[in-house]
mmCIF file of C-alpha atoms in Angstrom:
data_model
loop_
_atom_site.group_PDB
_atom_site.id
_atom_site.type_symbol
_atom_site.label_atom_id
_atom_site.label_comp_id
_atom_site.label_asym_id
_atom_site.label_seq_id
_atom_site.Cartn_x
_atom_site.Cartn_y
_atom_site.Cartn_z
ATOM 1 C CA GLN A 1 53.569 8.264 -36.809
ATOM 2 C CA LYS A 2 51.293 8.170 -33.782
ATOM 3 C CA GLU A 3 47.768 7.039 -34.528
ATOM 4 C CA VAL A 4 46.197 10.211 -33.142
ATOM 5 C CA GLU A 5 47.893 13.607 -33.325
ATOM 6 C CA GLN A 6 46.810 16.561 -31.216
ATOM 7 C CA ASP A 7 48.563 19.889 -30.760
ATOM 8 C CA PRO A 8 49.378 20.114 -27.036
ATOM 9 C CA GLY A 9 49.217 23.912 -27.019
ATOM 10 C CA PRO A 10 49.055 25.607 -24.604
ATOM 11 C CA LEU A 11 46.228 27.711 -25.973
ATOM 12 C CA SER A 12 45.269 30.951 -24.222
ATOM 13 C CA VAL A 13 42.164 32.931 -25.206
ATOM 14 C CA PRO A 14 40.108 35.788 -23.752
ATOM 15 C CA GLU A 15 36.722 35.096 -22.229
ATOM 16 C CA GLY A 16 33.998 35.016 -24.870
ATOM 17 C CA ALA A 17 36.281 33.815 -27.665
ATOM 18 C CA ILE A 18 35.478 30.921 -29.963
ATOM 19 C CA VAL A 19 37.918 28.086 -29.387
ATOM 20 C CA SER A 20 38.815 25.483 -31.997
ATOM 21 C CA LEU A 21 40.543 22.264 -30.958
ATOM 22 C CA ASN A 22 41.613 19.656 -33.480
ATOM 23 C CA CYS A 23 42.947 16.149 -33.905
ATOM 24 C CA THR A 24 44.092 14.176 -36.903
ATOM 25 C CA TYR A 25 44.325 10.411 -37.100
ATOM 26 C CA SER A 26 45.830 7.819 -39.382
ATOM 27 C CA ASN A 27 43.597 4.749 -38.942
ATOM 28 C CA SER A 28 40.635 5.047 -41.293
ATOM 29 C CA ALA A 29 38.839 2.264 -39.403
ATOM 30 C CA PHE A 30 38.110 4.500 -36.398
ATOM 31 C CA GLN A 31 34.355 4.930 -36.135
ATOM 32 C CA TYR A 32 33.593 6.447 -32.739
ATOM 33 C CA PHE A 33 35.033 9.838 -31.804
ATOM 34 C CA MET A 34 34.994 11.515 -28.436
ATOM 35 C CA TRP A 35 36.163 14.646 -26.686
ATOM 36 C CA TYR A 36 37.052 14.531 -23.008
ATOM 37 C CA ARG A 37 37.707 17.436 -20.652
ATOM 38 C CA GLN A 38 40.191 17.004 -17.841
ATOM 39 C CA TYR A 39 40.629 19.494 -15.029
ATOM 40 C CA SER A 40 43.917 19.563 -13.184
ATOM 41 C CA ARG A 41 44.431 16.489 -10.982
ATOM 42 C CA LYS A 42 41.048 15.043 -11.977
ATOM 43 C CA GLY A 43 39.947 12.190 -14.193
ATOM 44 C CA PRO A 44 38.783 12.865 -17.770
ATOM 45 C CA GLU A 45 35.050 13.441 -18.265
ATOM 46 C CA LEU A 46 33.215 12.894 -21.531
ATOM 47 C CA LEU A 47 32.094 16.073 -23.293
ATOM 48 C CA MET A 48 30.994 14.958 -26.727
ATOM 49 C CA TYR A 49 30.539 11.713 -28.608
ATOM 50 C CA THR A 50 30.125 11.338 -32.376
ATOM 51 C CA TYR A 51 29.651 8.256 -34.492
ATOM 52 C CA SER A 52 31.187 8.412 -37.988
ATOM 53 C CA SER A 53 31.153 11.692 -39.922
ATOM 54 C CA GLY A 54 29.038 14.721 -39.150
ATOM 55 C CA ASN A 55 28.382 17.394 -36.585
ATOM 56 C CA LYS A 56 26.953 17.261 -33.095
ATOM 57 C CA GLU A 57 26.008 20.224 -30.955
ATOM 58 C CA ASP A 58 25.488 20.410 -27.208
ATOM 59 C CA GLY A 59 25.037 23.870 -25.786
ATOM 60 C CA ARG A 60 28.216 25.864 -26.397
ATOM 61 C CA PHE A 61 30.069 22.811 -27.710
ATOM 62 C CA THR A 62 30.104 21.487 -31.287
ATOM 63 C CA ALA A 63 31.975 18.394 -32.397
ATOM 64 C CA GLN A 64 32.786 17.781 -36.052
ATOM 65 C CA VAL A 65 34.121 14.660 -37.713
ATOM 66 C CA ASP A 66 35.472 14.588 -41.272
ATOM 67 C CA LYS A 67 36.382 10.982 -41.998
ATOM 68 C CA SER A 68 37.519 11.743 -45.547
ATOM 69 C CA SER A 69 40.228 14.019 -44.129
ATOM 70 C CA LYS A 70 40.727 11.983 -40.930
ATOM 71 C CA TYR A 71 40.168 15.150 -38.921
ATOM 72 C CA ILE A 72 38.021 15.926 -35.912
ATOM 73 C CA SER A 73 37.297 19.244 -34.230
ATOM 74 C CA LEU A 74 35.735 20.616 -31.079
ATOM 75 C CA PHE A 75 34.427 24.171 -31.076
ATOM 76 C CA ILE A 76 33.640 26.051 -27.886
ATOM 77 C CA ARG A 77 31.519 29.187 -28.284
ATOM 78 C CA ASP A 78 31.451 32.018 -25.750
ATOM 79 C CA SER A 79 34.314 30.437 -23.835
ATOM 80 C CA GLN A 80 34.319 30.852 -20.050
ATOM 81 C CA PRO A 81 37.119 30.723 -17.468
ATOM 82 C CA SER A 82 35.519 27.494 -16.228
ATOM 83 C CA ASP A 83 36.372 25.955 -19.612
ATOM 84 C CA SER A 84 40.065 26.148 -18.692
ATOM 85 C CA ALA A 85 41.211 22.522 -18.775
ATOM 86 C CA THR A 86 42.997 19.961 -20.906
ATOM 87 C CA TYR A 87 40.908 18.680 -23.812
ATOM 88 C CA LEU A 88 41.570 15.166 -25.039
ATOM 89 C CA CYS A 89 40.342 13.665 -28.260
ATOM 90 C CA ALA A 90 39.766 9.922 -28.299
ATOM 91 C CA MET A 91 38.594 7.398 -30.822
ATOM 92 C CA THR A 92 37.868 3.715 -31.085
ATOM 93 C CA LEU A 93 37.110 0.925 -33.512
ATOM 94 C CA ALA A 94 33.969 -1.129 -33.637
ATOM 95 C CA GLY A 95 34.679 -4.663 -32.480
ATOM 96 C CA SER A 96 37.815 -3.715 -30.530
ATOM 97 C CA ASN A 97 36.201 -3.970 -27.081
ATOM 98 C CA TYR A 98 36.008 -0.196 -27.399
ATOM 99 C CA LYS A 99 39.592 0.440 -26.387
ATOM 100 C CA LEU A 100 40.162 4.166 -26.618
ATOM 101 C CA THR A 101 43.132 5.718 -28.428
ATOM 102 C CA PHE A 102 43.793 9.214 -27.132
ATOM 103 C CA GLY A 103 45.505 12.301 -28.431
ATOM 104 C CA LYS A 104 48.015 13.899 -26.072
ATOM 105 C CA GLY A 105 45.587 16.633 -25.064
ATOM 106 C CA THR A 106 45.482 20.414 -25.539
ATOM 107 C CA LEU A 107 45.798 22.677 -22.495
ATOM 108 C CA LEU A 108 43.317 25.561 -22.773
ATOM 109 C CA THR A 109 43.268 28.661 -20.588
ATOM 110 C CA VAL A 110 40.380 31.119 -20.856
ATOM 111 C CA ASN A 111 41.341 34.465 -19.341
ATOM 112 C CA PRO A 112 38.668 36.627 -17.682
ATOM 113 C CA ASP B 1 29.256 10.907 -11.095
ATOM 114 C CA ALA B 2 29.767 7.289 -12.077
ATOM 115 C CA GLY B 3 30.557 5.069 -9.113
ATOM 116 C CA ILE B 4 34.252 4.421 -9.582
ATOM 117 C CA THR B 5 36.702 4.398 -6.709
ATOM 118 C CA GLN B 6 40.439 4.033 -7.116
ATOM 119 C CA SER B 7 42.681 3.161 -4.215
ATOM 120 C CA PRO B 8 45.095 4.261 -3.073
ATOM 121 C CA ARG B 9 44.935 7.822 -4.431
ATOM 122 C CA HIS B 10 48.629 8.408 -3.798
ATOM 123 C CA LYS B 11 51.480 6.001 -3.256
ATOM 124 C CA VAL B 12 55.240 6.187 -2.998
ATOM 125 C CA THR B 13 57.074 2.906 -3.318
ATOM 126 C CA GLU B 14 60.610 1.665 -3.764
ATOM 127 C CA THR B 15 62.096 0.205 -6.915
ATOM 128 C CA GLY B 16 61.708 -3.548 -7.065
ATOM 129 C CA THR B 17 58.659 -3.826 -4.810
ATOM 130 C CA PRO B 18 55.302 -5.153 -6.023
ATOM 131 C CA VAL B 19 52.408 -2.699 -6.033
ATOM 132 C CA THR B 20 48.690 -3.313 -6.499
ATOM 133 C CA LEU B 21 46.203 -0.632 -7.473
ATOM 134 C CA ARG B 22 42.496 -1.233 -7.074
ATOM 135 C CA CYS B 23 39.543 -0.037 -9.112
ATOM 136 C CA HIS B 24 36.088 -0.601 -7.662
ATOM 137 C CA GLN B 25 32.840 0.181 -9.517
ATOM 138 C CA THR B 26 29.231 0.191 -8.390
ATOM 139 C CA GLU B 27 27.741 0.539 -11.912
ATOM 140 C CA ASN B 28 27.851 -3.155 -12.874
ATOM 141 C CA HIS B 29 29.556 -2.226 -16.170
ATOM 142 C CA ARG B 30 31.053 -5.044 -18.194
ATOM 143 C CA TYR B 31 34.198 -3.313 -19.469
ATOM 144 C CA MET B 32 37.005 -1.989 -17.279
ATOM 145 C CA TYR B 33 40.285 -0.417 -18.350
ATOM 146 C CA TRP B 34 43.562 0.710 -16.844
ATOM 147 C CA TYR B 35 45.340 3.679 -18.446
ATOM 148 C CA ARG B 36 48.463 5.562 -17.504
ATOM 149 C CA GLN B 37 48.941 9.255 -18.169
ATOM 150 C CA ASP B 38 52.356 10.780 -18.655
ATOM 151 C CA PRO B 39 53.481 14.212 -19.879
ATOM 152 C CA GLY B 40 54.147 14.098 -23.602
ATOM 153 C CA HIS B 41 52.340 10.773 -24.034
ATOM 154 C CA GLY B 42 48.755 11.367 -23.036
ATOM 155 C CA LEU B 43 46.635 8.444 -21.897
ATOM 156 C CA ARG B 44 47.813 4.980 -22.886
ATOM 157 C CA LEU B 45 46.007 1.708 -22.349
ATOM 158 C CA ILE B 46 47.759 -0.824 -20.105
ATOM 159 C CA HIS B 47 45.237 -3.668 -19.798
ATOM 160 C CA TYR B 48 41.516 -4.049 -20.052
ATOM 161 C CA SER B 49 38.782 -6.490 -19.098
ATOM 162 C CA TYR B 50 35.666 -7.434 -21.039
ATOM 163 C CA GLY B 51 34.182 -9.622 -18.317
ATOM 164 C CA VAL B 52 34.983 -11.512 -15.132
ATOM 165 C CA LYS B 53 38.276 -13.351 -15.636
ATOM 166 C CA ASP B 54 38.469 -12.010 -19.230
ATOM 167 C CA THR B 55 41.386 -9.651 -19.712
ATOM 168 C CA ASP B 56 43.710 -8.597 -22.491
ATOM 169 C CA LYS B 57 46.791 -6.474 -23.042
ATOM 170 C CA GLY B 58 46.857 -2.889 -24.156
ATOM 171 C CA GLU B 59 49.521 -0.708 -25.701
ATOM 172 C CA VAL B 60 51.916 -0.580 -22.718
ATOM 173 C CA SER B 61 51.393 -3.828 -20.802
ATOM 174 C CA ASP B 62 55.006 -4.855 -20.106
ATOM 175 C CA GLY B 63 55.678 -5.022 -16.348
ATOM 176 C CA TYR B 64 51.974 -5.015 -15.447
ATOM 177 C CA SER B 65 49.414 -7.714 -14.743
ATOM 178 C CA VAL B 66 45.713 -7.509 -13.976
ATOM 179 C CA SER B 67 42.994 -9.595 -12.416
ATOM 180 C CA ARG B 68 39.244 -9.397 -12.342
ATOM 181 C CA SER B 69 37.622 -12.013 -10.090
ATOM 182 C CA LYS B 70 34.302 -10.169 -9.798
ATOM 183 C CA THR B 71 32.455 -7.599 -11.855
ATOM 184 C CA GLU B 72 33.094 -4.698 -9.518
ATOM 185 C CA ASP B 73 36.850 -5.001 -8.975
ATOM 186 C CA PHE B 74 39.767 -4.691 -11.391
ATOM 187 C CA LEU B 75 43.262 -4.900 -9.934
ATOM 188 C CA LEU B 76 46.445 -3.660 -11.565
ATOM 189 C CA THR B 77 49.726 -5.109 -10.273
ATOM 190 C CA LEU B 78 53.196 -3.798 -10.939
ATOM 191 C CA GLU B 79 55.191 -6.962 -10.458
ATOM 192 C CA SER B 80 58.484 -5.217 -9.656
ATOM 193 C CA ALA B 81 58.101 -1.455 -9.738
ATOM 194 C CA THR B 82 60.577 0.623 -11.759
ATOM 195 C CA SER B 83 61.066 4.383 -11.946
ATOM 196 C CA SER B 84 59.622 4.354 -15.470
ATOM 197 C CA GLN B 85 56.313 3.304 -13.932
ATOM 198 C CA THR B 86 56.031 6.570 -12.036
ATOM 199 C CA SER B 87 52.802 7.921 -13.473
ATOM 200 C CA VAL B 88 49.174 8.750 -12.870
ATOM 201 C CA TYR B 89 46.987 5.678 -13.327
ATOM 202 C CA PHE B 90 43.341 5.931 -14.320
ATOM 203 C CA CYS B 91 40.691 3.281 -14.250
ATOM 204 C CA ALA B 92 37.735 3.552 -16.631
ATOM 205 C CA ILE B 93 34.492 1.633 -16.978
ATOM 206 C CA SER B 94 32.064 1.289 -19.843
ATOM 207 C CA GLU B 95 28.975 -0.627 -20.819
ATOM 208 C CA HIS B 96 28.697 0.165 -24.527
ATOM 209 C CA THR B 97 24.955 0.042 -24.847
ATOM 210 C CA GLY B 98 24.064 2.839 -27.234
ATOM 211 C CA GLU B 99 26.687 5.539 -26.952
ATOM 212 C CA THR B 100 30.271 4.605 -26.234
ATOM 213 C CA GLU B 101 30.849 6.419 -22.985
ATOM 214 C CA ALA B 102 33.743 5.571 -20.702
ATOM 215 C CA PHE B 103 33.707 6.924 -17.149
ATOM 216 C CA PHE B 104 37.022 7.576 -15.475
ATOM 217 C CA GLY B 105 38.076 7.384 -11.859
ATOM 218 C CA GLN B 106 39.953 10.154 -10.086
ATOM 219 C CA GLY B 107 43.347 8.593 -10.643
ATOM 220 C CA THR B 108 46.171 7.132 -8.554
ATOM 221 C CA ARG B 109 49.409 9.067 -8.426
ATOM 222 C CA LEU B 110 52.253 6.543 -8.113
ATOM 223 C CA THR B 111 55.857 7.488 -7.485
ATOM 224 C CA VAL B 112 58.586 4.854 -7.665
ATOM 225 C CA VAL B 113 61.810 5.950 -5.951
#
């Protein structure tokens, strides 16, 4: 079993939809959780960062972490065509030199 | 954008030849990482550095070596390139003060023929 599981999609939604992206993980020691967005042929860019369990909101984006279920989510409200990208979850352990373990990424297309 | 430059951006090389990829940063960040990205596998850590001359292996380090002689440069060497090393290689940097944010370069697309 891979440490971090993420449905690769692809996921296609109409503009304005609420998008839910999810990852599960097996290592209960993960403490820092991140979501990256990657446009085609570009490097990943950090969208959201969460430490331990809880929610974090930034504009149209909300990240949730449920450590008891080993499950993290990213919600995108009022999705826009510019949100079309691959979304990668990542996580890391404290004291590990912050090496990131990534999910495989979910390809999202928002149709105008 | 964080000051990270990867070179070259594209390279085609022959099986068995050595190849060196360069990552240069202007942020003075302590940590630097090399990842490879392949369809069906996502991003996987090859090697990383936690200071000048301090490096360690990642998940997929076989066939790769790294060097960091100064803070701003982190080199990844494929000692004898194989077709299985055809991939997109990303460098990342991080400082880890406060939030754990890693900044990624634009990537190097390497093809081994």
